[in-house]
Structure formats: C-alpha cells, structure tokens
mmCIF file of C-alpha atoms in Angstrom:
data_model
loop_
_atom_site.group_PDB
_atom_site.id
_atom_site.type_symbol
_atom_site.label_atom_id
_atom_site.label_comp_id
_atom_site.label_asym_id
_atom_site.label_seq_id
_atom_site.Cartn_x
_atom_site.Cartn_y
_atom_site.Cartn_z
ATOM 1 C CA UNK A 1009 23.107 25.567 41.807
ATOM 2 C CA UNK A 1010 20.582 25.276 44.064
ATOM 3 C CA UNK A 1011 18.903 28.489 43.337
ATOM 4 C CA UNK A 1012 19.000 27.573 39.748
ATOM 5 C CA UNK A 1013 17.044 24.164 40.351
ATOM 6 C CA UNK A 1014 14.529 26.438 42.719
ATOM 7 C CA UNK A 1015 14.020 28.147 39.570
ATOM 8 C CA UNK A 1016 13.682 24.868 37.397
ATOM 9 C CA UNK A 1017 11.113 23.337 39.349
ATOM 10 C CA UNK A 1018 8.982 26.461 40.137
ATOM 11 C CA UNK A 1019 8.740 26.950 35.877
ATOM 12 C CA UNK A 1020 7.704 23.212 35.808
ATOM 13 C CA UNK A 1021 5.151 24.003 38.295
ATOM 14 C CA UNK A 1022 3.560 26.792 36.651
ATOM 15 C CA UNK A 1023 3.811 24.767 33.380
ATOM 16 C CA UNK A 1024 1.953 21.834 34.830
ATOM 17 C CA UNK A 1025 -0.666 24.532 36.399
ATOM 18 C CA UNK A 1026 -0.811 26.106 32.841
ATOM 19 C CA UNK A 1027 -1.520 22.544 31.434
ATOM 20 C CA UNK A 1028 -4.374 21.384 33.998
ATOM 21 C CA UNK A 1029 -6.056 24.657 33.445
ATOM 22 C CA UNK A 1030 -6.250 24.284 29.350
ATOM 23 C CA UNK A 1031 -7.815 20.698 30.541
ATOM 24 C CA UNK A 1032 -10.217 22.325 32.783
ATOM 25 C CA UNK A 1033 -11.410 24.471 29.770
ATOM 26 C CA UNK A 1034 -11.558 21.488 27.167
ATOM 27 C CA UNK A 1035 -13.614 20.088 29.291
ATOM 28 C CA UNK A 1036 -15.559 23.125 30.297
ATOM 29 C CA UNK A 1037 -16.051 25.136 27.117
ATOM 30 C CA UNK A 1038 -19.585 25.895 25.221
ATOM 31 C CA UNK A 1039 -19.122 27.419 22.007
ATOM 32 C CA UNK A 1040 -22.177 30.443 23.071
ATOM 33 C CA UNK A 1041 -22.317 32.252 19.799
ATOM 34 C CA UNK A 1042 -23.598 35.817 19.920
ATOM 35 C CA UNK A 1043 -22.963 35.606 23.643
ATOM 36 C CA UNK A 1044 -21.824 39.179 23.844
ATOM 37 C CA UNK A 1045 -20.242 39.534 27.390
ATOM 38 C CA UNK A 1046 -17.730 36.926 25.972
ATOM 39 C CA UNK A 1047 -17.291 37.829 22.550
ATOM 40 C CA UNK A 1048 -13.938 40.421 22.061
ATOM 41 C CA UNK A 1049 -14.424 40.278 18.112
ATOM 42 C CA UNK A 1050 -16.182 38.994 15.345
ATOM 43 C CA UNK A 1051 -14.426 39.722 11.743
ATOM 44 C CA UNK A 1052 -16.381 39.549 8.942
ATOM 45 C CA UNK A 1053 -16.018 40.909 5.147
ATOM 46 C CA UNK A 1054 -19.357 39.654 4.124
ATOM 47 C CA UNK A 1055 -21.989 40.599 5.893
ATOM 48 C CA UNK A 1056 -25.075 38.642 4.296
ATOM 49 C CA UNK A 1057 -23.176 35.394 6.093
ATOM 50 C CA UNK A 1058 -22.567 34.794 9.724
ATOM 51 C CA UNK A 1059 -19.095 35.495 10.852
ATOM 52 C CA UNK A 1060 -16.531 32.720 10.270
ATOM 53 C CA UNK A 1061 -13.956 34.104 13.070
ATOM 54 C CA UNK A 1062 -14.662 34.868 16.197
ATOM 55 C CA UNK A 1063 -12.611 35.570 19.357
ATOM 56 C CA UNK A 1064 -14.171 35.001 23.139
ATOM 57 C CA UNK A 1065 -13.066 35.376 26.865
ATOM 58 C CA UNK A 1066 -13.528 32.244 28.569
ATOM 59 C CA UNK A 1067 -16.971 32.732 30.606
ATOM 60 C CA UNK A 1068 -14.823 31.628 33.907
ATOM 61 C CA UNK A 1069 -13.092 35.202 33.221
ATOM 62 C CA UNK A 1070 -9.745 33.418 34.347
ATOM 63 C CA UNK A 1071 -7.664 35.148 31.613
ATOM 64 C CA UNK A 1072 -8.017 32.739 29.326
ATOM 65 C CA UNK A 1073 -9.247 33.406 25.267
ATOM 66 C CA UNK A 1074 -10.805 31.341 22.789
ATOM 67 C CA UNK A 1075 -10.184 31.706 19.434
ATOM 68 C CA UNK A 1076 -12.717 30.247 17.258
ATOM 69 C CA UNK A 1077 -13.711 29.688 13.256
ATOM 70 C CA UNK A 1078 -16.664 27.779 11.323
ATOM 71 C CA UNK A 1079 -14.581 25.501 9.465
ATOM 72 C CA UNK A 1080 -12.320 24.038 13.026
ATOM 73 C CA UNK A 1081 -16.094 23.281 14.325
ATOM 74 C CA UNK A 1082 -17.335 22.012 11.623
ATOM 75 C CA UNK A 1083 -14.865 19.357 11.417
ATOM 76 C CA UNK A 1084 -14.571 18.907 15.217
ATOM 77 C CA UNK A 1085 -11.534 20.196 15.757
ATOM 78 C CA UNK A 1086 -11.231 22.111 19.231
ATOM 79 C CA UNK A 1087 -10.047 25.701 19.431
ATOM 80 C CA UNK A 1088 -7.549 27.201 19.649
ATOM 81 C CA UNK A 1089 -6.607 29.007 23.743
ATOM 82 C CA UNK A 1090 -4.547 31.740 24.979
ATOM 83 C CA UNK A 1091 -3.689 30.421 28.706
ATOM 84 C CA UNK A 1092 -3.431 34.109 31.085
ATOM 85 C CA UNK A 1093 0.163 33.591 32.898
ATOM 86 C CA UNK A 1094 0.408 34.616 36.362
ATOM 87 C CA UNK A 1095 3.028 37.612 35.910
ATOM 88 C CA UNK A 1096 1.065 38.861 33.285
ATOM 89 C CA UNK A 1097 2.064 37.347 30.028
ATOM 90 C CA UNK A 1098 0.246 34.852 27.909
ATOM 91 C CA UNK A 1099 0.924 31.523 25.815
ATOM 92 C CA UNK A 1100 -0.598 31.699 23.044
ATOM 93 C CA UNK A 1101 -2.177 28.258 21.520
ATOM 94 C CA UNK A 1102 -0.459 26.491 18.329
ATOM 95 C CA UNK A 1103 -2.753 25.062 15.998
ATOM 96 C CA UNK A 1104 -2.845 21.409 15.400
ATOM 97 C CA UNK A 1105 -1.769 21.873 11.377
ATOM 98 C CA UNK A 1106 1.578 22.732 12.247
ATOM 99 C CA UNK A 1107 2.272 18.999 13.990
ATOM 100 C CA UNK A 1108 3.023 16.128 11.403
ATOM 101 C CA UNK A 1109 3.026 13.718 14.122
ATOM 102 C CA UNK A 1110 -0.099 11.550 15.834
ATOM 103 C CA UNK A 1111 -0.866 8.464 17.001
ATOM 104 C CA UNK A 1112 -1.739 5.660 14.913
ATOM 105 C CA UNK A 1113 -5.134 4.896 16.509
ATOM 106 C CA UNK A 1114 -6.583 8.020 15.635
ATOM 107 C CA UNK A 1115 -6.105 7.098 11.837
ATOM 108 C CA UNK A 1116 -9.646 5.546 11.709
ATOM 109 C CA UNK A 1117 -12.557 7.493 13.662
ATOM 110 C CA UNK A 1118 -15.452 5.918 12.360
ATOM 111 C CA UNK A 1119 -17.579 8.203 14.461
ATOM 112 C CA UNK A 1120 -16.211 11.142 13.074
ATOM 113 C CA UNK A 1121 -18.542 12.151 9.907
ATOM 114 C CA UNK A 1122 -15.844 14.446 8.655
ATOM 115 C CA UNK A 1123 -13.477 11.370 8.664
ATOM 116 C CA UNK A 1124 -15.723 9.780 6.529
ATOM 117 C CA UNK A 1125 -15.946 13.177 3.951
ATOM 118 C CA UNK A 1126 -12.536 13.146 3.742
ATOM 119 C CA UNK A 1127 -12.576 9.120 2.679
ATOM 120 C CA UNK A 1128 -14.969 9.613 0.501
ATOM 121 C CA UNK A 1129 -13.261 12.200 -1.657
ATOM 122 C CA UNK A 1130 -9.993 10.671 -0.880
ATOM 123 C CA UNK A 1131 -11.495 7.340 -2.771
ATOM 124 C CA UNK A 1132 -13.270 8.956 -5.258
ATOM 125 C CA UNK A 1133 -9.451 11.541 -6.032
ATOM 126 C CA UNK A 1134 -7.892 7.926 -6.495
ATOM 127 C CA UNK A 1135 -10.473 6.366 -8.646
ATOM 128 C CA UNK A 1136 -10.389 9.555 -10.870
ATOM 129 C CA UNK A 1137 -6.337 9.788 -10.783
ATOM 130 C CA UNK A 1138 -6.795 6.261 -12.146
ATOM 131 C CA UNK A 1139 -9.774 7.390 -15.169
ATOM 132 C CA UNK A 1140 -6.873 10.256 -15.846
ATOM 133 C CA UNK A 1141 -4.343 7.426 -16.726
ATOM 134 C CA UNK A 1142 -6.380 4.764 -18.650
ATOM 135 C CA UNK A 1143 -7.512 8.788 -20.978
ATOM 136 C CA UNK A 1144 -4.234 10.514 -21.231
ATOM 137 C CA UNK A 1145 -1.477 7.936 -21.417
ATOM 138 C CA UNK A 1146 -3.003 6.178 -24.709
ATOM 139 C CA UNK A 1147 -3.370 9.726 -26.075
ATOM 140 C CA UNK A 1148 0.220 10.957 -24.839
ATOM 141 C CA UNK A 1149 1.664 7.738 -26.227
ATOM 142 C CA UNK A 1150 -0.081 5.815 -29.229
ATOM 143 C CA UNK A 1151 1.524 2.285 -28.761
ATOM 144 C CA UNK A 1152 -0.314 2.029 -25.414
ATOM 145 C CA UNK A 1153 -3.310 1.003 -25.811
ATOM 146 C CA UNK A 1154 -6.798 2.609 -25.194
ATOM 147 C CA UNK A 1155 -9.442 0.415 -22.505
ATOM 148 C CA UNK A 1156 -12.242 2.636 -23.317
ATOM 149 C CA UNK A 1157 -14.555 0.109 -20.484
ATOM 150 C CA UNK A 1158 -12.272 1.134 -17.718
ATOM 151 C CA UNK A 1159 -11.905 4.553 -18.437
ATOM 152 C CA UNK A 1160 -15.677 4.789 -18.506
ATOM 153 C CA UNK A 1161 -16.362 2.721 -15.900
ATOM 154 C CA UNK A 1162 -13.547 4.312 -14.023
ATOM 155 C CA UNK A 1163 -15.307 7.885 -14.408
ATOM 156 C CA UNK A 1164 -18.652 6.618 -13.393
ATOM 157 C CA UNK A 1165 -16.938 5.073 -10.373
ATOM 158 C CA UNK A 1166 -15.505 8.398 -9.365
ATOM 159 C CA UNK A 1167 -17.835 10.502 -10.117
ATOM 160 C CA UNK A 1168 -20.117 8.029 -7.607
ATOM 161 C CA UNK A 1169 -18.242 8.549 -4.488
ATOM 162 C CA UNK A 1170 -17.894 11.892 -5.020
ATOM 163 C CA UNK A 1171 -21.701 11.963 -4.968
ATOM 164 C CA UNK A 1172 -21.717 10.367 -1.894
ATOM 165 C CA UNK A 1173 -19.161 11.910 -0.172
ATOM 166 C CA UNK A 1174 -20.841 15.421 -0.857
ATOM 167 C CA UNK A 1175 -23.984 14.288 0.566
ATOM 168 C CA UNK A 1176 -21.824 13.301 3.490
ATOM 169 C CA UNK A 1177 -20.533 17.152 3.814
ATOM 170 C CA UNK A 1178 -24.090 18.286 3.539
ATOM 171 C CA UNK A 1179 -25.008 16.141 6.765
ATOM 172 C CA UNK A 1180 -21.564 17.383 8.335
ATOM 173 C CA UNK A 1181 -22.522 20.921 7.744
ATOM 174 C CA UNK A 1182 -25.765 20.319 8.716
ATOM 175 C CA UNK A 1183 -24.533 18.937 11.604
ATOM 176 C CA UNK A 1184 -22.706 21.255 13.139
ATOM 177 C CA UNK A 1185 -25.542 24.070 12.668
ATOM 178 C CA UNK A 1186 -27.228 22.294 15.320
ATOM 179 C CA UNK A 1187 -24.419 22.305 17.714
ATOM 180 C CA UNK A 1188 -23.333 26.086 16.798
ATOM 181 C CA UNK A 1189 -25.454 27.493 19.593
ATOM 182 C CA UNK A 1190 -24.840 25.564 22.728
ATOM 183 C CA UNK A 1191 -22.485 22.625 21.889
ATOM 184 C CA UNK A 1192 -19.695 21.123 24.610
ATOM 185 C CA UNK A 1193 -17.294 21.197 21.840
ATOM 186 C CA UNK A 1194 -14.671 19.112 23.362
ATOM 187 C CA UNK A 1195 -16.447 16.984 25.530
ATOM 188 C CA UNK A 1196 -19.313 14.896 23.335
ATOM 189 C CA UNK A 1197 -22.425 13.775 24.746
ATOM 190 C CA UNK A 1198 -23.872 11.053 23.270
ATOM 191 C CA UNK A 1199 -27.225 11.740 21.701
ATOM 192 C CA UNK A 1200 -29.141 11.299 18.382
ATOM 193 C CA UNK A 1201 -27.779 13.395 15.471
ATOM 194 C CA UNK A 1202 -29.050 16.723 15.314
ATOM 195 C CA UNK A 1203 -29.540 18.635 11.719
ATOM 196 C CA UNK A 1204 -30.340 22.273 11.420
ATOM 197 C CA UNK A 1205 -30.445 24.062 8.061
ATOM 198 C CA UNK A 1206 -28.499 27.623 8.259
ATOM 199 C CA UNK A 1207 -28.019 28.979 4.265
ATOM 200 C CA UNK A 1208 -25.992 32.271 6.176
ATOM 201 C CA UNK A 1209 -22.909 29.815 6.958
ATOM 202 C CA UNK A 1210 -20.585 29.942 4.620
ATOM 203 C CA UNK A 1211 -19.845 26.134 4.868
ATOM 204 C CA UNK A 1212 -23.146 25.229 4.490
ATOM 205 C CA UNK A 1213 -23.788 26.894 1.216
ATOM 206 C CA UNK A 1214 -20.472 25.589 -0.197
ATOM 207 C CA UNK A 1215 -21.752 22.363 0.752
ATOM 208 C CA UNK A 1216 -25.419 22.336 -1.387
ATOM 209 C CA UNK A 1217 -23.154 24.341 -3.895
ATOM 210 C CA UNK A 1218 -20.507 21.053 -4.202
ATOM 211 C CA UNK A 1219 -23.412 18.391 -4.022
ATOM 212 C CA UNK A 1220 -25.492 20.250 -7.038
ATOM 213 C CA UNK A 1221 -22.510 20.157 -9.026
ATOM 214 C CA UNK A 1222 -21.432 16.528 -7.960
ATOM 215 C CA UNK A 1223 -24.587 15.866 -9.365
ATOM 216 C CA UNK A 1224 -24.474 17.475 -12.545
ATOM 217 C CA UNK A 1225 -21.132 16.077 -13.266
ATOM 218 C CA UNK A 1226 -22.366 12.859 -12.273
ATOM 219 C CA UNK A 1227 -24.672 13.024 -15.181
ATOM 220 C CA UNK A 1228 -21.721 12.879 -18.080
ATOM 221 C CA UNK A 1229 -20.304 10.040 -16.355
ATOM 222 C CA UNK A 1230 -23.688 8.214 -16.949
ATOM 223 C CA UNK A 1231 -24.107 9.434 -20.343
ATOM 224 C CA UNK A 1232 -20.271 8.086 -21.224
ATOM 225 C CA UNK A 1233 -21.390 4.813 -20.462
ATOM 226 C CA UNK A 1234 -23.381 4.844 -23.479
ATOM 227 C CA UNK A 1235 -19.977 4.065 -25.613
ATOM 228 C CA UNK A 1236 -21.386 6.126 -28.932
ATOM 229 C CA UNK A 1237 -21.604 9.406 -27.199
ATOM 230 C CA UNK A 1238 -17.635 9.940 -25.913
ATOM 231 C CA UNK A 1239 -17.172 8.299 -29.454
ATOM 232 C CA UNK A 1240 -18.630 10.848 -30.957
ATOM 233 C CA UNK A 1241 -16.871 14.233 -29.278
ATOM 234 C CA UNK A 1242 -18.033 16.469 -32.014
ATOM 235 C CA UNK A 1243 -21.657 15.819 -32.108
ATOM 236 C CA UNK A 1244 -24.543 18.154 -30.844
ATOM 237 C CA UNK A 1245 -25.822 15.344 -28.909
ATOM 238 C CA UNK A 1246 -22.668 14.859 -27.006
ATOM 239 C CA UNK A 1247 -21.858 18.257 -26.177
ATOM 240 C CA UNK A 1248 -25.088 19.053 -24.561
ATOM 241 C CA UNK A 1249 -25.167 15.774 -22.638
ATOM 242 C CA UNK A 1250 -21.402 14.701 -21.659
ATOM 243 C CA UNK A 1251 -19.479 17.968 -22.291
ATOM 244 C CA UNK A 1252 -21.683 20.230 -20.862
ATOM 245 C CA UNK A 1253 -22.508 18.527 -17.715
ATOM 246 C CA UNK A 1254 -18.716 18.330 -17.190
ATOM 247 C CA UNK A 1255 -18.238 22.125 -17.428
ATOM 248 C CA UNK A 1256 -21.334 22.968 -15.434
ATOM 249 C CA UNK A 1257 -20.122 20.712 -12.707
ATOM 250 C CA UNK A 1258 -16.817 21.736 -12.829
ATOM 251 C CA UNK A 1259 -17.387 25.189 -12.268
ATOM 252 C CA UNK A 1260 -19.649 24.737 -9.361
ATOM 253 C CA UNK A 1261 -16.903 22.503 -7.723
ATOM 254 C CA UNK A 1262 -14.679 25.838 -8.750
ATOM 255 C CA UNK A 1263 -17.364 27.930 -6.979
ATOM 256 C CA UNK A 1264 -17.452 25.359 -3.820
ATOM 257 C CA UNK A 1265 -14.156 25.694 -3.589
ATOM 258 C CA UNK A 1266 -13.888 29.244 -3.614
ATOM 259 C CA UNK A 1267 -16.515 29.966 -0.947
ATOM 260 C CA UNK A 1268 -14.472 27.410 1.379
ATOM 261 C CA UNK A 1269 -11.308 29.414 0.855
ATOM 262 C CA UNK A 1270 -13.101 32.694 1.952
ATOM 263 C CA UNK A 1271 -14.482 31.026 4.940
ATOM 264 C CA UNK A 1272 -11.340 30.563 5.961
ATOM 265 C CA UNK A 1273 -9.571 33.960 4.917
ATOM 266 C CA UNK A 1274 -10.082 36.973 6.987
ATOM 267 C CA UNK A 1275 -9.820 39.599 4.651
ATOM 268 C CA UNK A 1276 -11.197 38.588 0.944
ATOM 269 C CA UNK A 1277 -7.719 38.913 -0.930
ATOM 270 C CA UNK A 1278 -5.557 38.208 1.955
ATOM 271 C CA UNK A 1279 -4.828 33.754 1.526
ATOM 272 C CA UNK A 1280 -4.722 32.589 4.657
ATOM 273 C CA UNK A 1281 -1.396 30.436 4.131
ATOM 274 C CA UNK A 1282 -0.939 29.077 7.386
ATOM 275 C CA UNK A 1283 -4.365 27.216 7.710
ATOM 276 C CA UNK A 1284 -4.632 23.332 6.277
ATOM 277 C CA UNK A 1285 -8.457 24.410 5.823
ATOM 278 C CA UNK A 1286 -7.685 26.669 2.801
ATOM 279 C CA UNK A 1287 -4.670 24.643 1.428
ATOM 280 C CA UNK A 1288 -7.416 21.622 1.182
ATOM 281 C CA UNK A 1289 -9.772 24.530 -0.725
ATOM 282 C CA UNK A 1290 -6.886 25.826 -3.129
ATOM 283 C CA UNK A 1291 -6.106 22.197 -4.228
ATOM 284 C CA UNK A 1292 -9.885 21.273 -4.477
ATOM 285 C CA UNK A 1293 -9.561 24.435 -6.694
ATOM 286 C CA UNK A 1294 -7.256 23.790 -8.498
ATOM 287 C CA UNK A 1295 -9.050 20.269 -8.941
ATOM 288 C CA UNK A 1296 -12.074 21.710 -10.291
ATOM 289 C CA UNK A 1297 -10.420 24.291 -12.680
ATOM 290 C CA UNK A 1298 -8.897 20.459 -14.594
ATOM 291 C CA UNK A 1299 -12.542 18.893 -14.339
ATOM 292 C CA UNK A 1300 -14.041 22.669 -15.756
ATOM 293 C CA UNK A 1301 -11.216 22.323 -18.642
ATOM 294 C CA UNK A 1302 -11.433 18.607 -19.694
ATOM 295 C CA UNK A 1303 -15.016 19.774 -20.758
ATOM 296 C CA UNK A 1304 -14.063 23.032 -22.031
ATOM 297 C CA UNK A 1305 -11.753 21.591 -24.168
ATOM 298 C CA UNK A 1306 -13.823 18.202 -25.144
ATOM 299 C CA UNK A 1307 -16.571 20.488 -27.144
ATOM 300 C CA UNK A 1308 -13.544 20.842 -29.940
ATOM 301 C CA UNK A 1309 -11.893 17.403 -29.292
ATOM 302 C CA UNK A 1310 -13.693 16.004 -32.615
ATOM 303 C CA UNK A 1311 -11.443 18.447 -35.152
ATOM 304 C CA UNK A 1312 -8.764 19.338 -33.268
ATOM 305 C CA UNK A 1313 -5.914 16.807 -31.566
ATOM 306 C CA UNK A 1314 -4.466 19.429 -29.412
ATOM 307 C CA UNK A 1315 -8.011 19.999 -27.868
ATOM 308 C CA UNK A 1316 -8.014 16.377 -27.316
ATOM 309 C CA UNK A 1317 -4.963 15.926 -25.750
ATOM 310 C CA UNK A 1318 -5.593 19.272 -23.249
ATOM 311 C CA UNK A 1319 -8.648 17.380 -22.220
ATOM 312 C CA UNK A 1320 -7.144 14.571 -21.375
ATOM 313 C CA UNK A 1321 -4.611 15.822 -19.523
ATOM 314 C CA UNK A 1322 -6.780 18.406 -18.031
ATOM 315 C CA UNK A 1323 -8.458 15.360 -16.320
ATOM 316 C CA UNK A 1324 -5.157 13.819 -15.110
ATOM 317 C CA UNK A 1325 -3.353 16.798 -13.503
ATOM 318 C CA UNK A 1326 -7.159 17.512 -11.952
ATOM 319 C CA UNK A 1327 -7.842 14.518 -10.537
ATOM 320 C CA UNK A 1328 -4.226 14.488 -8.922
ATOM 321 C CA UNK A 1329 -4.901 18.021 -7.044
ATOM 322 C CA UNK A 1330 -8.279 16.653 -6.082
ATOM 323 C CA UNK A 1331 -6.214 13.371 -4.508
ATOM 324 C CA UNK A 1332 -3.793 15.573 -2.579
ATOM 325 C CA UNK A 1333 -6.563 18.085 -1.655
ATOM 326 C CA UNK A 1334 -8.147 15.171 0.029
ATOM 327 C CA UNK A 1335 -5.665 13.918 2.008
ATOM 328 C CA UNK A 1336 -4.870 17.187 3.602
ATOM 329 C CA UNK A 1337 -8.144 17.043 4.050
ATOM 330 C CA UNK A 1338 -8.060 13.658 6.072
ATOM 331 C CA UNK A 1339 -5.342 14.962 8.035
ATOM 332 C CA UNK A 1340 -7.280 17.505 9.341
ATOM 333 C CA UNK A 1341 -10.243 15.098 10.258
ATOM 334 C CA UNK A 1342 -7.672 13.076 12.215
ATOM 335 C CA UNK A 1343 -5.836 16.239 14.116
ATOM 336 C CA UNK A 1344 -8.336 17.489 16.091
ATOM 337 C CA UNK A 1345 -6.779 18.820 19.220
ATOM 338 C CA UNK A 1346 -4.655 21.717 19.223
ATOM 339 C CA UNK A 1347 -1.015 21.596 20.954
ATOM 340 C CA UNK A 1348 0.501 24.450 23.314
ATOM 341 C CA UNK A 1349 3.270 25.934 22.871
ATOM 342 C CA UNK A 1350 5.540 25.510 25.409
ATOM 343 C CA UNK A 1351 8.900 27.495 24.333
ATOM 344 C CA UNK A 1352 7.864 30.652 26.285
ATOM 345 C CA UNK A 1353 7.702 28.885 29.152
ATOM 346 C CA UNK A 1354 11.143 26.708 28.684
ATOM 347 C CA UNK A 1355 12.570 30.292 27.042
ATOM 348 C CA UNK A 1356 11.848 32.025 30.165
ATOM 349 C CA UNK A 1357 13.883 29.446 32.172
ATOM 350 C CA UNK A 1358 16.510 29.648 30.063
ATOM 351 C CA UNK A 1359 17.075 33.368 30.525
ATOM 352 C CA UNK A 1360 16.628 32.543 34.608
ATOM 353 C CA UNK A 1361 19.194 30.008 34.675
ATOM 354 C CA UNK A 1362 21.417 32.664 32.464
ATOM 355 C CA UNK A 1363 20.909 35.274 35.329
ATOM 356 C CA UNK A 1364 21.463 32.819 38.097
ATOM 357 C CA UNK A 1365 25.162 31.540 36.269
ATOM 358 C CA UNK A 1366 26.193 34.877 36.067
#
C-alpha cells in the first residue's frame, strides 16, 4: 500500500509540475509569426492568403508546442499546448469547444470586441427570427392576422444591428492584424487599440465581404419601409430596389460565410467538424442561403402563392440558423482558455496502481 501511495503522489507531482509549466507559457508566449526557428508547419491550400494554421516549438525549447489558427486569435482565444512529459510522452491540449461548462462571470466581457460581434448578431438573429413570424405565420395561416408595421419595422431593425455588428467584426479583424506579429496573446497589456489592414487574411476579407453585403441588404429593409413597394411584389420598381438588394446581400453573407469555413478547414473539402469556429460559419451559411432565397423567390411572389409562401418561410427558417449561428458564436467569445487533458496522466496511475496490486 505504501508503494502504491509513493506512486499516487509522485503522478500528482508531475501533474502539478505539468500544470505550472502550461502557466509559465500563458504567461510567456508571443505569437512570432514567420519566426522560422519556431515554426514546425504552416498548412495552407490557398496560397494568395496567409496561412490560417500554424504549429510552433515554444522559443524556451522546453518540449513544449503551440498549436495555433487565425480565427482562435482573432477572437482571443489562447492556443492550444502540447506539455513535453519527462519520460518522454506528451499531453496533448483539449480545446476549449469541447467544455459546456464556465463560470458565470465570464458571461459579459465588455472588453472583449468579439463579445460584442457575437451580441450584435445574436440581437439582430432575434429581431429577424421575430420579422420571420409577424411574414410567415399570417401567410401559413390566414385567420392570423398580417401587422405589415412590425414586420417592416422589424426587418429594418434587424437588418440595423447586423450593420453594426459587421462593422464591429471589421474592427475585430482589424484588430488582431496589428497584434499578429508580436502580440502577448495571453497576457494583455493595456494600450490604445491598434488597427492594421491585411486583405491576405482570410478573416479579414470575409469581414469587408459580410459588411458590403450587410449593407446592401440593409438597403431593401429601407426601401420596405416605403409600404407601396413590398405591396407591390411584382413591379419593376420593387424588384430592382427590395428584391434585388435582398439577393445581392444574401449571397455575399453566403460568400462571408464560406470564406470563414475555409479559414477554419485544413484541406478545402475536408469540414472541420470538431471546431465551434466552422459550426458558427455552416449555420451563418445556412442563414444566408434563407436571406438569398426569400429574395429569389419574392421576384415571382406577385403571380404565384407558392413563391410567396417559400419566401416567407425562407426568411423564418433563415433567420433561426442565423440565431443559433450566433450563439455558438457567443460561446466561443466567452471560452477563451483552453483546458488540459488530464486522463493520460490519471490513466497512467491507474495502470501503476494495477502493477503494484498484483
């Protein structure tokens, strides 16, 4: 027994060791791009952008690897560490998206401008899963009754915020261009806000892409406050100034979302399932595809019912994937430091404490 708590304690202690070294490298680590004599490898299927993967040896050349992507820095979150073990083996880092549980004051970061993107589009989902409502449900069911003010007003609303909050992801990815080179990525300094305009990073681009078509689509929700153009679906007038504007802006937000997913995938057909970054860029997709359609199918809404009705509920379904695309996307704001795995370890004492019983 008492060579079995020997055994115990000494895996405890090298745990514990394990754990104040990660520390030591939170609070040590500068994210040196192009920094070759750290840099082990740097995927990347499109070569007109910068790499949006990248792995590093830890410049104190204790063992220890850094794993690191565009998309974790440009929302803050810290990456991801292989800790060297002393006999050899390694524990490898688990990411932050696999852990459903946090603590309640990290909810609200008001310093945190990707908490604040993620609000904004979280608002603006809700105000247009609202719009989708006071449109479809009068059109699914006649004896409810059409409020043609709040479903206008509603859309103007939401298509708002979203303006907003894509000028917020602009300044986010503008942001962390300026850190990219030398930035203590787990340790902030305080210091005025730094913007730096790169058009080879992937998240950038996305970005301008999202705002120009936040904008365009803004334009239709404008135009439908002018009650005799939406009243009017089959007109020339409203097709080139409320149904146009809403496929134009739907298929940048399709494009947008696209060029997020391949950030995060490291071969171009390969989805990278186990990363919250793309499952918040598949259900922006999916999103935009229900924004692209309710204008698709709103040019032959004056003739045709079904067209109507596809519209409409193009909008609804949309707006919903856009609402749960932005939570997922808060929830990554909020989890921003990744947690170690700790079964090798506790696995590895297991087995000694089998050896010793026998």
């Amino acid at each position: 027994m008492k060579e079995e708590e020997k055994i115990k304690s000494k895996a405890k202690t090298e745990l514990a060791e394990l754990e104040k070294g990660a520390e030591q490298v939170k609070q040590n680590f500068h994210l040196r791009h192009g920094n070759h004599e750290h840099l082990r490898s740097e995927p990347n299927f499109l070569p007109c952008f910068h790499p949006t993967e990248a792995d590093f040896d830890h410049e104190k050349k204790d063992g220890t690897r850094i794993s690191w992507n565009s998309r974790d820095h440009r929302k803050g979150r810290r990456p991801l560490l292989t800790l060297a073990h002393k006999d050899g083996s390694r524990i490898k880092a688990e990411d932050h998206r696999t852990s459903l549980l946090f603590p309640l004051s990290s909810v609200i970061q008001i310093f945190n401008i990707s908490w604040w993107v993620a609000v904004g589009f979280t608002i603006g989902s809700s105000i247009w899963v609202a719009n989708g409502f006071y449109i479809f449900l009068p059109i699914q069911n006649e004896s409810i009754p059409y409020y043609e003010g709040a479903a206008l007003w509603t859309a103007f609303a939401g298509g708002t915020v979203f303006q907003v909050a894509s000028l917020l992801a602009i300044f986010e990815a503008l942001g962390s261009q300026a850190e990219q080179v030398d930035e203590n990525h787990h340790k902030k300094k305080k210091r005025p806000m730094r913007l730096k305009l790169n058009m080879r990073d992937l998240g950038t681009v996305a970005a301008f892409v999202q705002m120009a078509a936040a904008t365009i689509f803004w334009i239709s929700t404008i135009t439908g406050l002018v009650r005799s153009i939406p009243q009017n679906p089959a007109s020339g007038l409203t097709a080139a100034i409320y149904w146009t504007p809403q496929v134009v802006g739907g298929s940048g937000f399709v494009i947008a979302s696209i060029i997020l997913m391949l950030e995060i995938q490291k071969k171009w057909w390969k989805p990278a399932l186990n990363r919250i970054g793309w499952w918040v860029a598949f259900w922006n997709l999916i999103g935009a595809l229900g924004f692209l359609l309710c204008g698709a199918f709103g040019y032959a809404s004056g003739p045709s019912e079904s067209a109507l009705y596809q519209s409409g509920l193009s909008t609804f379904w949309g707006a919903f994937a856009f609402l749960i695309g932005s939570i997922m996307q808060g929830y990554e704001a909020i989890q921003r430091d990744p947690h170690r795995k700790k079964k090798e370890l506790e696995a590895k004492e297991a087995n000694s404490s089998e050896v010793v019983s026998k």
